[in-house]
Structures are given as structure tokens and as C-alpha cells.
Amino acid sequence: MLADLIAVVLVVVAVRFALAVHDGIMLLAEPGRKVEDAGGSLASGLDGAGDAASKVPLVGGVLKKPLQSAAEAGNGLSDAGQSMQDVVGRVADLTAWVLIVTSVAIVLALWLPPRVRWIRRSARIRGLLDAPGGADLLALRALTGPVKDLASVSVPPQGLADAWRRADEQVIRDLSQVALRQAGLSP
């Protein structure tokens, strides 16, 4: 369970880090926003000036043309700012996705194989418990395991090994539960 919790925490940390990197890269789009705003304001101002200049008698049409051309250049500047923002956004998105996918793949590569082995081993032990004589084999496994794990089993007067050899059902049941706990399974 601890390994599962660590894997989840690592995935969450990786996603948060990727999102923080995304936000950091998006800060690079700020100059593009400023260029877009400046270009839009310039185009709007020059377009308004061209409209006002067109009202001047005799030369209004002549004055309006250069101002409209300058307004179109301002629109081009605004478009360049928007384009810069789009590129920065795509780079930020791609970087975040690469970081997330790579991090999750590394975590899965480190966590999944041991987890699958544990699941298989647990299934075999559970299958052994259900098989004829399986509880007896698990009891033997507990007897040959660490002595400290046997502290939870009440010891009969002749000892655990003797009770196991005599096929004492209660001792075999208690010892098989110890073997299950040793394997990380609930009895």
C-alpha cells in the first residue's frame, strides 16, 4: 500500500510540476499580448485619423490613404503579437504534456512490475490456501519464517512444530494466518 501511495503522490507531483512549467512558459506570451494590444491601438488610432483626414476638403482623400496603410501595418503588428502568443501557448502545452507523459511513464515503469509480481504471488498464495493441504503448507511456511512473526500464535505445551506434525487444526489455522500476513494479505 505504501508503494501505491508513493506512486500516486509522484504522479500528482509530476502533474503539478508540469502545470507550473506550463504557467512559466506562458509568461513568455506577455510580450506578444503587449504587441497585439499596441498594434490594435495603433491601427484603431490611425484608422480614426484617416477617417477624420478624409473630411478635409480637397486633400482628404490623399491624406486618408497613407493613414489607412499605416493602420494596416498596425493590424499586421497586432497579428504578429497574436501569432507569438499562439506559438508560446503551443510550446507550453507540448512541454507540459511531454513532462506529464514522461513522468507518469517512469513512475509506472518503476511501480507496475513489482505490483504485478505481488498480485500474482498473492493469488498463488490464496490459491494454495484454498487447495487441499494448502493451509498445512502455509503453516509450514510460517514455521520456517521469522520467529518474531510467531508471537501472535498461542503455543501448545508440546510446541508449535509438534502440534503441526500432529495436524492440530487450530495451530495450522493460526500458522497459515501468520503466513498470509507475512505475504501482506489479510487472513
Short mmCIF file of C-alpha atoms in Angstrom, two decimals:
data_model
loop_
_atom_site.label_atom_id
_atom_site.label_comp_id
_atom_site.label_asym_id
_atom_site.label_seq_id
_atom_site.Cartn_x
_atom_site.Cartn_y
_atom_site.Cartn_z
CA MET A 1 0.00 0.00 0.00
CA LEU A 2 2.87 2.34 0.76
CA ALA A 3 4.28 1.81 -2.74
CA ASP A 4 0.85 2.55 -4.21
CA LEU A 5 0.57 5.76 -2.18
CA ILE A 6 4.08 6.84 -3.21
CA ALA A 7 3.24 6.19 -6.87
CA VAL A 8 0.09 8.32 -6.64
CA VAL A 9 1.96 11.12 -4.87
CA LEU A 10 4.71 11.06 -7.51
CA VAL A 11 2.14 11.28 -10.31
CA VAL A 12 0.40 14.21 -8.60
CA VAL A 13 3.73 15.98 -8.05
CA ALA A 14 4.70 15.40 -11.69
CA VAL A 15 1.41 16.83 -12.95
CA ARG A 16 1.69 19.88 -10.69
CA PHE A 17 5.27 20.44 -11.80
CA ALA A 18 4.27 20.18 -15.45
CA LEU A 19 1.46 22.69 -14.92
CA ALA A 20 3.86 25.06 -13.14
CA VAL A 21 6.27 24.79 -16.09
CA HIS A 22 3.34 25.45 -18.43
CA ASP A 23 2.43 28.59 -16.49
CA GLY A 24 6.07 29.71 -16.51
CA ILE A 25 6.33 29.30 -20.26
CA MET A 26 3.05 31.15 -20.74
CA LEU A 27 4.67 34.18 -19.09
CA LEU A 28 6.73 34.43 -22.28
CA ALA A 29 3.49 35.21 -24.14
CA GLU A 30 3.13 38.55 -22.31
CA PRO A 31 5.26 40.49 -24.84
CA GLY A 32 3.04 39.06 -27.58
CA ARG A 33 -0.04 40.38 -25.76
CA LYS A 34 1.56 43.79 -25.46
CA VAL A 35 2.49 43.81 -29.15
CA GLU A 36 -1.06 42.74 -30.06
CA ASP A 37 -2.59 45.46 -27.89
CA ALA A 38 -0.18 48.12 -29.16
CA GLY A 39 -0.78 47.09 -32.78
CA GLY A 40 -4.54 47.11 -32.27
CA SER A 41 -4.45 50.53 -30.62
CA LEU A 42 -2.19 51.92 -33.34
CA ALA A 43 -4.42 50.53 -36.09
CA SER A 44 -7.54 51.89 -34.43
CA GLY A 45 -6.00 55.32 -33.90
CA LEU A 46 -4.65 55.57 -37.44
CA ASP A 47 -7.94 54.36 -38.90
CA GLY A 48 -9.76 57.05 -36.92
CA ALA A 49 -7.23 59.65 -38.07
CA GLY A 50 -7.73 58.52 -41.68
CA ASP A 51 -11.49 58.93 -41.32
CA ALA A 52 -11.02 62.38 -39.87
CA ALA A 53 -8.49 63.32 -42.56
CA SER A 54 -10.88 62.24 -45.31
CA LYS A 55 -13.19 65.06 -44.24
CA VAL A 56 -10.58 67.71 -45.07
CA PRO A 57 -11.71 69.44 -48.27
CA LEU A 58 -9.64 68.86 -51.42
CA VAL A 59 -6.80 66.81 -49.82
CA GLY A 60 -8.83 64.48 -47.58
CA GLY A 61 -8.58 61.52 -49.94
CA VAL A 62 -4.82 61.99 -50.31
CA LEU A 63 -4.32 62.19 -46.54
CA LYS A 64 -6.52 59.17 -45.82
CA LYS A 65 -4.51 56.70 -47.96
CA PRO A 66 -1.20 56.80 -46.00
CA LEU A 67 -3.06 56.70 -42.72
CA GLN A 68 -5.02 53.62 -43.82
CA SER A 69 -1.77 51.97 -44.96
CA ALA A 70 -0.25 52.70 -41.55
CA ALA A 71 -3.40 51.29 -39.89
CA GLU A 72 -3.00 48.08 -41.91
CA ALA A 73 0.62 47.87 -40.71
CA GLY A 74 -0.69 48.23 -37.14
CA ASN A 75 -3.09 45.33 -37.81
CA GLY A 76 -0.11 43.30 -39.06
CA LEU A 77 1.73 44.12 -35.83
CA SER A 78 -1.33 43.02 -33.86
CA ASP A 79 -1.48 39.75 -35.84
CA ALA A 80 2.22 39.15 -35.17
CA GLY A 81 1.60 39.57 -31.44
CA GLN A 82 -1.27 37.09 -31.59
CA SER A 83 0.86 34.66 -33.57
CA MET A 84 3.61 34.91 -30.96
CA GLN A 85 1.09 34.11 -28.23
CA ASP A 86 -0.17 31.11 -30.18
CA VAL A 87 3.34 29.72 -30.63
CA VAL A 88 4.18 30.19 -26.95
CA GLY A 89 0.89 28.51 -25.98
CA ARG A 90 1.60 25.52 -28.21
CA VAL A 91 5.13 25.19 -26.81
CA ALA A 92 3.78 25.42 -23.25
CA ASP A 93 1.10 22.79 -23.93
CA LEU A 94 3.54 20.42 -25.63
CA THR A 95 6.12 20.81 -22.87
CA ALA A 96 3.52 20.14 -20.17
CA TRP A 97 2.24 17.02 -21.98
CA VAL A 98 5.76 15.69 -22.52
CA LEU A 99 6.61 16.22 -18.85
CA ILE A 100 3.40 14.54 -17.69
CA VAL A 101 3.67 11.56 -20.04
CA THR A 102 7.36 11.04 -19.32
CA SER A 103 6.95 11.31 -15.56
CA VAL A 104 3.94 9.01 -15.43
CA ALA A 105 5.70 6.50 -17.69
CA ILE A 106 8.75 6.46 -15.39
CA VAL A 107 6.59 6.04 -12.28
CA LEU A 108 4.61 3.23 -13.94
CA ALA A 109 7.79 1.53 -15.13
CA LEU A 110 9.16 1.51 -11.58
CA TRP A 111 5.92 0.74 -9.73
CA LEU A 112 3.92 -1.55 -12.00
CA PRO A 113 6.25 -4.60 -12.37
CA PRO A 114 6.68 -5.13 -8.59
CA ARG A 115 2.96 -4.54 -8.11
CA VAL A 116 2.06 -7.14 -10.74
CA ARG A 117 4.52 -9.63 -9.17
CA TRP A 118 2.91 -9.04 -5.76
CA ILE A 119 -0.58 -9.57 -7.21
CA ARG A 120 0.50 -12.83 -8.87
CA ARG A 121 2.24 -14.07 -5.72
CA SER A 122 -0.80 -13.16 -3.61
CA ALA A 123 -3.11 -15.00 -6.00
CA ARG A 124 -0.87 -18.09 -5.81
CA ILE A 125 -0.83 -17.97 -2.00
CA ARG A 126 -4.63 -17.52 -1.86
CA GLY A 127 -4.99 -20.42 -4.31
CA LEU A 128 -2.68 -22.51 -2.13
CA LEU A 129 -4.81 -21.75 0.92
CA ASP A 130 -7.92 -22.98 -0.89
CA ALA A 131 -6.22 -26.13 -2.23
CA PRO A 132 -6.30 -29.43 -0.32
CA GLY A 133 -3.44 -29.37 2.20
CA GLY A 134 -2.72 -25.74 1.38
CA ALA A 135 -3.28 -24.48 4.91
CA ASP A 136 -0.78 -27.11 6.10
CA LEU A 137 1.84 -25.86 3.62
CA LEU A 138 1.24 -22.26 4.67
CA ALA A 139 1.62 -23.32 8.30
CA LEU A 140 4.96 -24.94 7.44
CA ARG A 141 5.98 -21.73 5.68
CA ALA A 142 5.16 -19.75 8.84
CA LEU A 143 7.14 -22.20 10.99
CA THR A 144 10.22 -21.77 8.78
CA GLY A 145 9.84 -17.98 8.59
CA PRO A 146 10.91 -15.28 11.04
CA VAL A 147 10.39 -16.31 14.67
CA LYS A 148 9.07 -12.87 15.66
CA ASP A 149 6.01 -13.44 13.42
CA LEU A 150 5.06 -16.49 15.52
CA ALA A 151 4.50 -14.36 18.64
CA SER A 152 0.81 -13.97 17.79
CA VAL A 153 0.22 -17.74 17.86
CA SER A 154 -0.59 -19.41 21.17
CA VAL A 155 1.96 -22.16 21.76
CA PRO A 156 0.60 -25.55 22.92
CA PRO A 157 2.51 -27.41 25.66
CA GLN A 158 4.44 -29.64 23.20
CA GLY A 159 5.39 -26.68 20.94
CA LEU A 160 4.23 -25.41 17.57
CA ALA A 161 6.24 -27.83 15.46
CA ASP A 162 4.88 -30.84 17.34
CA ALA A 163 1.31 -29.53 17.07
CA TRP A 164 1.84 -29.00 13.34
CA ARG A 165 3.18 -32.58 12.94
CA ARG A 166 0.13 -33.90 14.79
CA ALA A 167 -2.10 -31.88 12.38
CA ASP A 168 -3.63 -29.74 15.14
CA GLU A 169 -6.28 -27.83 13.17
CA GLN A 170 -6.21 -24.72 15.37
CA VAL A 171 -2.40 -24.42 15.20
CA ILE A 172 -2.44 -24.99 11.43
CA ARG A 173 -5.13 -22.34 11.02
CA ASP A 174 -3.20 -19.87 13.22
CA LEU A 175 0.09 -20.57 11.43
CA SER A 176 -1.50 -20.24 7.97
CA GLN A 177 -2.85 -16.84 9.02
CA VAL A 178 0.68 -15.84 10.04
CA ALA A 179 1.91 -16.90 6.57
CA LEU A 180 -0.83 -14.81 4.94
CA ARG A 181 0.18 -11.75 7.00
CA GLN A 182 3.83 -12.33 6.06
CA ALA A 183 2.75 -12.17 2.41
CA GLY A 184 0.87 -8.91 3.01
CA LEU A 185 -2.57 -10.49 2.82
CA SER A 186 -5.38 -10.32 5.31
CA PRO A 187 -6.30 -13.68 6.84
#
